[in-house]
XYZ file of N, CA, C and O in Angstrom:
300
model
N 113.458 100.081 93.674
C 113.066 98.732 94.174
C 111.997 98.239 93.135
O 110.937 98.903 93.104
N 112.007 97.085 92.877
C 111.028 96.425 91.951
C 109.718 96.043 92.895
O 109.819 95.898 94.019
N 108.583 96.031 92.168
C 107.398 95.745 92.729
C 107.567 94.243 93.422
O 107.061 94.102 94.582
N 108.171 93.358 92.743
C 108.343 91.934 93.361
C 109.127 92.057 94.690
O 108.751 91.343 95.672
N 110.123 92.934 94.760
C 110.914 93.023 96.028
C 109.989 93.592 97.146
O 110.083 93.157 98.246
N 109.207 94.423 96.774
C 108.222 95.086 97.800
C 107.248 94.009 98.257
O 107.024 94.123 99.419
N 106.780 93.288 97.466
C 105.802 92.216 97.724
C 106.388 91.299 98.715
O 105.797 90.684 99.691
N 107.687 90.732 98.381
C 108.382 89.808 99.254
C 108.581 90.465 100.461
O 108.535 89.707 101.649
N 109.119 91.833 100.613
C 109.304 92.405 101.823
C 108.155 92.550 102.713
O 108.066 92.058 103.785
N 106.975 92.712 101.976
C 105.620 93.017 102.763
C 105.183 91.617 103.320
O 104.814 91.475 104.463
N 105.369 90.539 102.489
C 105.011 89.364 102.979
C 105.743 88.771 104.238
O 105.217 88.285 105.065
N 107.119 89.075 104.067
C 107.887 88.939 105.273
C 107.491 89.587 106.529
O 107.543 89.014 107.688
N 107.104 90.828 106.293
C 106.592 91.591 107.541
C 105.330 90.962 108.004
O 105.236 90.915 109.228
N 104.451 90.673 107.181
C 103.206 89.997 107.693
C 103.508 88.734 108.402
O 103.031 88.543 109.551
N 104.433 87.835 107.821
C 104.738 86.600 108.451
C 105.271 86.897 109.877
O 105.129 86.101 110.890
N 106.224 88.042 109.960
C 106.763 88.175 111.262
C 105.647 88.644 112.203
O 105.792 88.121 113.408
N 104.724 89.392 111.793
C 103.702 89.776 112.810
C 102.836 88.638 113.281
O 102.513 88.561 114.398
N 102.645 87.677 112.325
C 101.950 86.486 112.621
C 102.719 85.284 113.406
O 102.039 84.439 113.904
N 103.982 85.676 113.382
C 104.878 84.620 114.079
C 104.958 83.223 113.156
O 105.006 82.169 113.855
N 105.016 83.449 111.864
C 105.174 82.166 111.085
C 106.244 82.449 109.979
O 106.771 83.509 109.868
N 106.620 81.336 109.306
C 107.566 81.553 108.184
C 106.754 81.966 107.130
O 105.607 81.573 106.841
N 107.355 82.623 106.020
C 106.732 82.959 104.866
C 106.145 81.780 104.038
O 105.189 81.877 103.386
N 106.963 80.726 104.049
C 106.455 79.504 103.259
C 105.135 78.960 103.700
O 104.551 78.278 103.000
N 104.574 79.322 105.007
C 103.365 78.839 105.412
C 102.315 79.522 104.403
O 101.362 78.784 104.151
N 102.467 80.554 103.792
C 101.564 81.154 102.941
C 101.401 80.421 101.569
O 100.479 80.597 100.835
N 102.309 79.663 101.297
C 102.262 78.848 100.095
C 101.891 77.354 100.294
O 101.857 76.503 99.240
N 101.626 77.009 101.356
C 101.106 75.481 101.754
C 99.754 75.465 101.233
O 98.858 76.455 101.438
N 99.236 74.254 100.976
C 97.805 74.033 100.622
C 97.104 74.209 101.960
O 97.515 74.152 103.132
N 95.826 74.804 101.792
C 95.048 75.256 103.055
C 94.805 74.035 103.913
O 94.801 74.342 105.128
N 94.705 72.825 103.460
C 94.654 71.723 104.482
C 95.885 71.589 105.472
O 95.717 71.011 106.489
N 96.973 72.082 104.927
C 98.172 72.071 105.615
C 98.401 73.394 106.582
O 99.127 73.392 107.608
N 97.738 74.341 106.160
C 97.924 75.756 106.823
C 96.604 76.366 106.836
O 96.576 77.594 106.389
N 95.659 75.644 107.514
C 94.235 76.404 107.520
C 94.286 77.788 108.080
O 93.444 78.637 107.549
N 94.847 77.924 109.144
C 94.801 79.166 109.901
C 95.517 80.265 109.208
O 94.879 81.399 108.998
N 96.626 79.990 108.557
C 97.293 80.852 107.712
C 96.539 81.304 106.442
O 96.495 82.381 105.920
N 95.895 80.241 105.903
C 94.996 80.385 104.703
C 93.869 81.373 105.046
O 93.511 82.341 104.294
N 93.283 81.215 106.204
C 92.178 82.204 106.568
C 92.725 83.560 106.814
O 92.003 84.521 106.329
N 93.840 83.745 107.310
C 94.439 84.956 107.543
C 94.663 85.687 106.184
O 94.453 86.856 106.046
N 95.194 84.917 105.330
C 95.334 85.440 104.008
C 94.285 85.900 103.248
O 94.138 86.900 102.693
N 93.189 85.094 103.363
C 91.773 85.512 102.947
C 91.265 86.716 103.539
O 90.922 87.591 102.892
N 91.486 86.836 104.862
C 91.065 87.964 105.449
C 91.780 89.290 105.049
O 91.174 90.405 104.834
N 93.131 89.094 104.853
C 93.794 90.241 104.275
C 93.531 90.643 102.844
O 93.426 91.845 102.484
N 93.216 89.541 102.069
C 92.731 89.876 100.682
C 91.342 90.645 100.494
O 91.210 91.529 99.914
N 90.485 90.063 101.517
C 89.282 90.692 101.620
C 89.298 92.146 102.164
O 88.695 93.081 101.636
N 90.033 92.338 103.035
C 90.365 93.701 103.737
C 90.833 94.571 102.557
O 90.377 95.711 102.353
N 91.638 94.149 101.674
C 92.301 95.015 100.646
C 91.209 95.357 99.533
O 91.355 96.456 99.022
N 90.138 94.576 99.448
C 89.188 95.038 98.568
C 88.231 95.980 99.123
O 87.495 96.612 98.221
N 88.158 96.084 100.376
C 87.284 97.127 101.078
C 87.898 98.454 101.159
O 88.867 98.597 101.912
N 87.366 99.357 100.481
C 88.055 100.664 100.519
C 87.185 101.784 101.086
O 87.670 102.861 101.471
N 86.055 101.536 101.497
C 85.100 102.521 102.232
C 85.453 102.544 103.661
O 85.375 101.592 104.395
N 85.903 103.767 104.158
C 86.388 103.824 105.636
C 85.358 103.328 106.439
O 85.714 102.724 107.527
N 84.067 103.705 106.492
C 83.054 103.178 107.238
C 82.894 101.788 107.306
O 82.651 101.145 108.606
N 82.999 101.182 106.343
C 82.947 99.606 106.305
C 84.167 99.124 107.040
O 83.938 98.170 107.728
N 85.230 99.640 106.763
C 86.583 99.117 107.501
C 86.228 99.350 109.067
O 86.691 98.512 109.829
N 85.759 100.443 109.470
C 85.463 100.607 110.842
C 84.561 99.620 111.406
O 84.774 99.196 112.626
N 83.544 99.377 110.696
C 82.501 98.279 111.132
C 83.286 97.017 111.373
O 83.118 96.256 112.374
N 84.098 96.638 110.463
C 84.766 95.307 110.542
C 85.744 95.261 111.608
O 85.831 94.301 112.405
N 86.445 96.413 111.807
C 87.329 96.597 112.907
C 86.610 96.515 114.289
O 87.163 95.735 115.143
N 85.569 97.021 114.328
C 84.792 96.920 115.547
C 84.343 95.597 115.838
O 84.424 95.182 116.987
N 83.887 94.811 114.887
C 83.350 93.432 115.032
C 84.685 92.481 115.410
O 84.478 91.735 116.444
N 85.797 92.844 114.770
C 86.929 91.976 115.153
C 87.383 92.157 116.542
O 87.801 91.234 117.278
N 87.353 93.605 117.059
C 87.795 93.890 118.385
C 86.721 93.149 119.369
O 87.190 92.756 120.278
N 85.554 93.259 119.114
C 84.505 92.605 120.007
C 84.775 91.108 120.148
O 84.868 90.644 121.098
N 85.031 90.520 118.873
C 85.457 89.062 118.983
C 86.720 88.699 119.740
O 86.693 87.874 120.651
N 87.669 89.574 119.651
C 88.906 89.425 120.192
C 88.738 89.550 121.811
O 89.323 88.806 122.478
N 87.996 90.575 122.208
C 87.783 90.772 123.607
C 87.004 89.419 124.271
O 87.394 89.103 125.257
N 86.006 89.038 123.496
C 85.401 87.870 123.931
C 86.258 86.510 123.943
O 86.118 85.805 124.886
N 87.050 86.269 123.018
C 87.903 85.240 123.088
C 89.043 85.486 124.181
O 89.310 84.482 124.876
N 89.424 86.742 124.514
C 90.341 86.815 125.666
C 89.722 86.378 126.955
O 90.444 86.115 127.915
N 88.420 86.670 127.000
C 87.691 86.342 128.363
C 87.124 84.835 128.250
O 86.643 84.416 129.358
N 87.327 84.271 127.084
C 86.924 82.860 127.060
C 85.441 82.813 126.844
O 84.778 81.824 127.036
N 84.843 83.805 126.209
C 83.492 83.931 125.935
C 83.095 83.516 124.335
O 84.048 84.009 123.659
N 81.911 83.064 124.340
C 81.546 83.061 122.747
C 80.756 84.271 122.500
O 79.941 84.620 123.326
N 81.107 84.983 121.374
C 80.375 86.211 120.966
C 79.522 85.818 119.952
O 80.003 85.339 118.902
N 78.212 86.300 120.098
C 77.284 85.846 118.989
C 76.616 87.165 118.497
O 76.399 88.028 119.012
């Protein structure tokens, strides 16, 4: 399998998890702001290789998600 094929398949998997079409990733940010932020988050995550740093980020995201689920602002 070519690298390009793997990339297309992975992008399709990410789109499915996000509940959007793959084309959304190619729209200008003004048209797909939320998808653009998700792509940025994934790119940033990919640059972080230290396990402890990833754990801190996941802990923060989980805290934010819990607050959002309860309708609270987390500061």
